[in-house]
Short mmCIF file of C-alpha atoms in Angstrom, two decimals:
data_model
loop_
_atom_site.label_atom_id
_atom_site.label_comp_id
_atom_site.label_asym_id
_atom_site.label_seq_id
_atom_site.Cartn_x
_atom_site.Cartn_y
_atom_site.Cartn_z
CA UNK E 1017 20.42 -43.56 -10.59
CA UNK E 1018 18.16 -44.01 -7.95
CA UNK E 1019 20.79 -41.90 -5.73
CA UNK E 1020 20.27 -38.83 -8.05
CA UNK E 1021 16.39 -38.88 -7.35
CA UNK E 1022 16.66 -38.95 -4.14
CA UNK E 1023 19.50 -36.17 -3.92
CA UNK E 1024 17.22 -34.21 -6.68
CA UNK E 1025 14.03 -34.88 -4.22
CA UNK E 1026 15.96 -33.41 -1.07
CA UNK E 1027 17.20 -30.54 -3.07
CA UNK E 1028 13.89 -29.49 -3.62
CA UNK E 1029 12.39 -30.06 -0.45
CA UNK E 1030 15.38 -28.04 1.39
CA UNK E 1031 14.37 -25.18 -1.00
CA UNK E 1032 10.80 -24.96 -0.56
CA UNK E 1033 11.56 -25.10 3.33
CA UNK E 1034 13.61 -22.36 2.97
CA UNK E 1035 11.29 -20.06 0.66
CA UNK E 1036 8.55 -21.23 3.08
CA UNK E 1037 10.19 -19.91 5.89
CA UNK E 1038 10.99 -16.33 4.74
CA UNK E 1039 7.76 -15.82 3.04
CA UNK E 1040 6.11 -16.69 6.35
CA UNK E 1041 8.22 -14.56 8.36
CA UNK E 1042 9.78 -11.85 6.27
CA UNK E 1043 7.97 -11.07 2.95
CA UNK E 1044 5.91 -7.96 3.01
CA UNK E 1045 5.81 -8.03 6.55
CA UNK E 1046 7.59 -5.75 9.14
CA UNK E 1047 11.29 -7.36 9.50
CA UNK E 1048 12.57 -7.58 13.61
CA UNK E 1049 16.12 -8.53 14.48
CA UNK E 1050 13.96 -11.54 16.41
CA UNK E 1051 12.41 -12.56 12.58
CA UNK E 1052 16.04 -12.33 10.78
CA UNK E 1053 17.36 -14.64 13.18
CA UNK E 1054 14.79 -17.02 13.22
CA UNK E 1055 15.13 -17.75 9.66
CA UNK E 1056 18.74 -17.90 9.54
CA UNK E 1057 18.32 -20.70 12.42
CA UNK E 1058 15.80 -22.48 10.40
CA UNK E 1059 17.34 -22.27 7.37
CA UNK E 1060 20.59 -23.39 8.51
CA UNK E 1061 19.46 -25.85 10.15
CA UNK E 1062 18.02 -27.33 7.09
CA UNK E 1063 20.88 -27.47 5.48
CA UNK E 1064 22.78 -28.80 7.77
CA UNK E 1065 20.65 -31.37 7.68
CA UNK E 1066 20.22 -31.58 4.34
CA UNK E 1067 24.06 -32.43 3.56
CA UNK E 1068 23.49 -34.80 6.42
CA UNK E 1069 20.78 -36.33 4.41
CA UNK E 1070 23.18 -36.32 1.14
CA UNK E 1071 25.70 -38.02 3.30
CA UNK E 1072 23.66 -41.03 4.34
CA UNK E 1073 22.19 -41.83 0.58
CA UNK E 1074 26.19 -41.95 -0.56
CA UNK E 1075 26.20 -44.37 1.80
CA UNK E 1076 23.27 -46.44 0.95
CA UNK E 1077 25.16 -48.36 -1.26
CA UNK E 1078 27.29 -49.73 0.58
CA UNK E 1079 25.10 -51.10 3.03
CA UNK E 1080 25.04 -55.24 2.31
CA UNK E 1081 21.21 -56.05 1.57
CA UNK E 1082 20.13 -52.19 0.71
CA UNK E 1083 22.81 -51.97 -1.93
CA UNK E 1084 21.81 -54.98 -3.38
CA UNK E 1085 18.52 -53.80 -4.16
CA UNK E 1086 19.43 -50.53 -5.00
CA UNK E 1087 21.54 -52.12 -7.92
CA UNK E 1088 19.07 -53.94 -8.64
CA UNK E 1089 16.56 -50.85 -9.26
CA UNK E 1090 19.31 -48.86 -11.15
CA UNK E 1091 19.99 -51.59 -13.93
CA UNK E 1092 16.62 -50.65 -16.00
CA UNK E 1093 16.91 -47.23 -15.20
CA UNK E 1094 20.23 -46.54 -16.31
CA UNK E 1095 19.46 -48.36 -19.35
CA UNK E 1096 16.40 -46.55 -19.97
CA UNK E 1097 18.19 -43.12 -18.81
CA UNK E 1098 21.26 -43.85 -21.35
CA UNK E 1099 18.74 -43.87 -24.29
CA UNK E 1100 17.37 -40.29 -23.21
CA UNK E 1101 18.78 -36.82 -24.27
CA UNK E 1102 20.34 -35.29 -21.50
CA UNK E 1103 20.38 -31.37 -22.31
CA UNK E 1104 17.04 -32.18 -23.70
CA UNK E 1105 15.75 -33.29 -20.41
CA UNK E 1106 17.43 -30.29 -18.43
CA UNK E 1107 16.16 -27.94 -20.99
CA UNK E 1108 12.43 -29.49 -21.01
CA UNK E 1109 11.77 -29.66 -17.37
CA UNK E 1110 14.52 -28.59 -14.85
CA UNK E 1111 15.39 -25.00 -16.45
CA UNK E 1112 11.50 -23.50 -17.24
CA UNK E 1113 11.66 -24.47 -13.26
CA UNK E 1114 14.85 -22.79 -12.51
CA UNK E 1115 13.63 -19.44 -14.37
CA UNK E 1116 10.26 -19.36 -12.73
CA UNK E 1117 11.98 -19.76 -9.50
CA UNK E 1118 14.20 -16.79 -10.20
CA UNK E 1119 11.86 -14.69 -11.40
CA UNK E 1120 9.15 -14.71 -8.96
CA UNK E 1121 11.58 -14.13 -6.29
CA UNK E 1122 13.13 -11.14 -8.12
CA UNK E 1123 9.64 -10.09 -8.97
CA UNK E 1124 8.24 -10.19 -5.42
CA UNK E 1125 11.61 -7.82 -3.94
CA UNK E 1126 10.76 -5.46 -6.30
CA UNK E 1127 7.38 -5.12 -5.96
CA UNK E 1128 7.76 -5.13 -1.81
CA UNK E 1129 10.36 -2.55 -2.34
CA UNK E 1130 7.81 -0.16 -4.52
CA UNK E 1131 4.85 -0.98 -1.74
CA UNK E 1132 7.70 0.03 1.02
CA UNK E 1133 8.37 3.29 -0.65
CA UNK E 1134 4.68 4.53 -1.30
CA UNK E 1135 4.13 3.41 2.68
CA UNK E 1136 7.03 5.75 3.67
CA UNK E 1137 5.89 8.48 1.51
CA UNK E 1138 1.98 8.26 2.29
CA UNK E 1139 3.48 8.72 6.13
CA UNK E 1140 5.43 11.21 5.28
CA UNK E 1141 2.67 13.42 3.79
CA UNK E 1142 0.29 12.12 6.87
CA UNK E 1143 3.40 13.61 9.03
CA UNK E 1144 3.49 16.56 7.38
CA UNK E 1145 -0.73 17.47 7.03
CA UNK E 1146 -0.62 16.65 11.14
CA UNK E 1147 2.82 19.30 11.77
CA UNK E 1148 0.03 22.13 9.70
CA UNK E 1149 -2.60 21.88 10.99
CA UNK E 1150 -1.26 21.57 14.46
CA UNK E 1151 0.72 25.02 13.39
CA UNK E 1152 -2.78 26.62 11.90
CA UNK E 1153 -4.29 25.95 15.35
CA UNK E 1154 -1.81 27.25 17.31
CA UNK E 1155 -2.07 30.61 15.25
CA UNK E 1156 -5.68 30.68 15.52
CA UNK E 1157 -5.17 30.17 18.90
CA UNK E 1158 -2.47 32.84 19.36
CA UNK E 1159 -4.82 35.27 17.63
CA UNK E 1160 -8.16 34.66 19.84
CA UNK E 1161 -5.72 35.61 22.78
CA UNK E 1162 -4.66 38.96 21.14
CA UNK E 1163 -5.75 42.41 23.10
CA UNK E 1164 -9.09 43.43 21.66
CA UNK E 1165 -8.57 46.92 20.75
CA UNK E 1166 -11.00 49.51 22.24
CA UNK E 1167 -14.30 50.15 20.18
CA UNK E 1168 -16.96 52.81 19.61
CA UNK E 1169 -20.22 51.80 21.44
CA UNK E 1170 -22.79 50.72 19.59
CA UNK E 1171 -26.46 51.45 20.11
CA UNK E 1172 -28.79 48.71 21.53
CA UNK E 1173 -31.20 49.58 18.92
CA UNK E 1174 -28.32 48.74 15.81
CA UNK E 1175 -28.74 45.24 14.11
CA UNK E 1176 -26.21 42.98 14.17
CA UNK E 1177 -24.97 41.97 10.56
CA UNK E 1178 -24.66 38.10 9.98
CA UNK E 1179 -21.51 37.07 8.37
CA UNK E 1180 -21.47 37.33 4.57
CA UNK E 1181 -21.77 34.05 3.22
CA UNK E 1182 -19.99 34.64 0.13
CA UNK E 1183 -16.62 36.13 0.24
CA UNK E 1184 -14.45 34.51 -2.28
CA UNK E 1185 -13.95 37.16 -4.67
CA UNK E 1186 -10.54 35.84 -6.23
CA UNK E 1187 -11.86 31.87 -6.80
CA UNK E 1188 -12.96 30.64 -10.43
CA UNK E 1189 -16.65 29.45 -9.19
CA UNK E 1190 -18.45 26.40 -11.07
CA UNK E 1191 -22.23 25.34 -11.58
CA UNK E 1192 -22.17 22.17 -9.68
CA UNK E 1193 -24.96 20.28 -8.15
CA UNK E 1194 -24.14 18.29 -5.26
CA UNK E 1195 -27.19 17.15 -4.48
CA UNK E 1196 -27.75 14.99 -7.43
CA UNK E 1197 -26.06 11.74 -8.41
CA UNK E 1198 -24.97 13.32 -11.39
CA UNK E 1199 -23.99 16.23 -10.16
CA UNK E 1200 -21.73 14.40 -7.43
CA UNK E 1201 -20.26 12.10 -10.39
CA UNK E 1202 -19.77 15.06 -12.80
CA UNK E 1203 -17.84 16.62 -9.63
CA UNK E 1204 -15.84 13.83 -9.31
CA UNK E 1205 -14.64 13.70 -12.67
CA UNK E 1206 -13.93 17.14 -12.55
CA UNK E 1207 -11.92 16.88 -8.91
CA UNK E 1208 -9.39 14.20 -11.21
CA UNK E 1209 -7.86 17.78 -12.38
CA UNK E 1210 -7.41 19.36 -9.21
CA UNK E 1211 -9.79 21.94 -6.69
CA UNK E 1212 -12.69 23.09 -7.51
CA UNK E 1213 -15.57 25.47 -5.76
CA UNK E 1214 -18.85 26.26 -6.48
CA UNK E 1215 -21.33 28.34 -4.51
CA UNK E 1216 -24.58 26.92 -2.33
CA UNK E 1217 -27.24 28.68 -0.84
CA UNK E 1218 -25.18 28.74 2.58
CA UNK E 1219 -21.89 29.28 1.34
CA UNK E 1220 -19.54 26.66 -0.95
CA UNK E 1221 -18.61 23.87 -1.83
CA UNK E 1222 -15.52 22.32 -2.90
CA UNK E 1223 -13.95 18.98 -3.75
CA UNK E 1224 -10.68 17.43 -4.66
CA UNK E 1225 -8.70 14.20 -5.78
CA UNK E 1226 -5.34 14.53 -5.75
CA UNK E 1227 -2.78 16.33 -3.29
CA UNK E 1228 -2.46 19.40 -4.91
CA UNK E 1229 -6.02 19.67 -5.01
CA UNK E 1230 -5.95 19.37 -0.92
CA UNK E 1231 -2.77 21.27 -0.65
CA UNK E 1232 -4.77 24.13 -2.59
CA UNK E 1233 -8.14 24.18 -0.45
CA UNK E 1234 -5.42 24.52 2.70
CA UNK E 1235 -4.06 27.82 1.44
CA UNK E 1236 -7.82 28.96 0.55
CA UNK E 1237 -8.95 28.30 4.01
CA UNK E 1238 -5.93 29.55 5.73
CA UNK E 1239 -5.98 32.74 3.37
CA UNK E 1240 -9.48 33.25 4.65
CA UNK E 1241 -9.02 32.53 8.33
CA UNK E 1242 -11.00 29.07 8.23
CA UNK E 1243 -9.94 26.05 10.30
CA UNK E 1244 -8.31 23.58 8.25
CA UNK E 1245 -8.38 20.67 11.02
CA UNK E 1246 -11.13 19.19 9.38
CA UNK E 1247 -9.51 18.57 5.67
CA UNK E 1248 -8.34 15.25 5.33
CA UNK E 1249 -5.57 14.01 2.84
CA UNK E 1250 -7.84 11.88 0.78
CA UNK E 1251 -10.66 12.43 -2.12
CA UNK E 1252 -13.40 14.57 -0.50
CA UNK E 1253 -16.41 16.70 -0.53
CA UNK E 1254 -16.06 20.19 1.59
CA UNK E 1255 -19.19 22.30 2.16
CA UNK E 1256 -17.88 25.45 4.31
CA UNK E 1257 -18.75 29.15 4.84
CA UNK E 1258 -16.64 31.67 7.85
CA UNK E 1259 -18.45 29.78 10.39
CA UNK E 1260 -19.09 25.92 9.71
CA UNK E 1261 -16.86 23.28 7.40
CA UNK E 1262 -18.01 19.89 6.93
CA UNK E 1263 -15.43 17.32 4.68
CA UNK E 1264 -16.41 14.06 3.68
CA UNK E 1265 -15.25 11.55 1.52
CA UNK E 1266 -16.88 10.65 -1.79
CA UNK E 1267 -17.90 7.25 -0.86
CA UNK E 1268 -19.40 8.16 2.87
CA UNK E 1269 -20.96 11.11 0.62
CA UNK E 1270 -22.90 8.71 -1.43
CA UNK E 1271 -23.46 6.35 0.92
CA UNK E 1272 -25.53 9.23 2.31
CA UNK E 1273 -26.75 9.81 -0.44
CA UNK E 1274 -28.32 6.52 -0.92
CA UNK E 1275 -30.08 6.43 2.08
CA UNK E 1276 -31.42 9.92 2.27
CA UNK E 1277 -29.42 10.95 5.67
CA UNK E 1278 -27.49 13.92 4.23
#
């Protein structure tokens, strides 16, 4: 009897070793050859010495003066066991721990798995906003260095006309107000659908929540020859005109907000 607690006790403690050791090392971290074969050391090592363990308690008995008083111990508790159900007993406390077990472990793959694949497609979609805007500059660029083709001359006396601030003839506008709290929080709710613009006294402003909403501002400002290096893939607040674009994020917005630095 007292054999079977002590086999029961190193069971247990081989297994929480075990778990101990790849949580630490491989669980929602970044897995290495060097990790992989760390734990497989470890955790054969423990059961090597485990069974080693076993070994010696079989032969506890046998000993003279220690398996004396181990038959001594198991008299009242083999009595006392006899008397108890046995599928009762496995049913009560060793199988709600068996199931637990199991399912926490099965839980916690899956749930690394689905945190793995949003990582590789959030760097995916980081991948691909660097490749455009990299490819928008270099077409900016390319343009700047076209020929300039030869012009009339223009008198010294003409006026030179500023750039017309608004120019978005083919955009549905909205009233928003982002200078108020509740203007910023009725734009936010409104962003949950996709892009929207509104005018300001120096140009626009537009704001977004989801991808499509930041995919769409990208074609607006390349369709209109604006740089797009400053859009970022993320929630945001985008005052712009031909000449100046400043992007925020809500929270920084605010923030700003808060403490009167806008």
């Amino acid at each position: 009897m007292i054999e079977w607690i002590l086999y029961f006790i190193l069971a247990m403690t081989a297994i929480i070793i075990m778990q101990s050791t790849y949580n630490s090392l491989l669980y929602r971290q970044k897995k290495s050859a060097l990790k992989v074969i760390l734990v497989v050391i470890i955790d054969g090592v423990t059961l090597v010495l485990s069974l080693a363990t076993a070994y010696g308690i079989s032969r506890l008995e046998h000993l003279q003066k220690v398996g004396l008083i181990i038959r001594i111990i198991n008299v009242p508790f083999a009595s006392f066991f006899n008397y108890l159900p046995k599928w009762a007993l496995f049913i009560w406390f060793v199988l709600p721990l068996l199931i637990a077990w199991v399912f926490f472990l099965f839980k916690g793959g899956i749930v690394y798995q689905a945190i793995k694949r949003k990582f590789i497609e959030f760097n995916k979609n980081q991948a691909l906003a660097k490749k455009e805007t990299k490819e928008h500059k270099n077409k900016v660029q390319n343009s700047q260095t076209k020929p300039k083709l030869e012009t009339q001359s223009i008198p010294s006396n003409a006026k030179k006309m500023p750039p017309k601030m608004h120019f978005l003839d083919d955009v549905q506008l909205h009233h928003l107000e982002p200078k108020t709290f509740a203007g910023v929080k009725k734009m936010a709710m409104m962003a949950k659908n996709g892009l929207i613009v509104g005018k300001t006294k120096n140009g626009y402003v537009a704001c977004y929540r989801t991808g499509q909403g930041y995919k769409d501002l990208k074609k607006l400002f390349s369709k209109n020859s604006i740089d797009i290096s400053m859009l970022k893939p993320q929630s945001s607040i985008v005052f712009f005109n031909h000449d100046k674009v400043k992007a925020q994020s809500f929270k920084n917005y605010i923030r700003k907000m808060k403490e009167g630095t806008l």
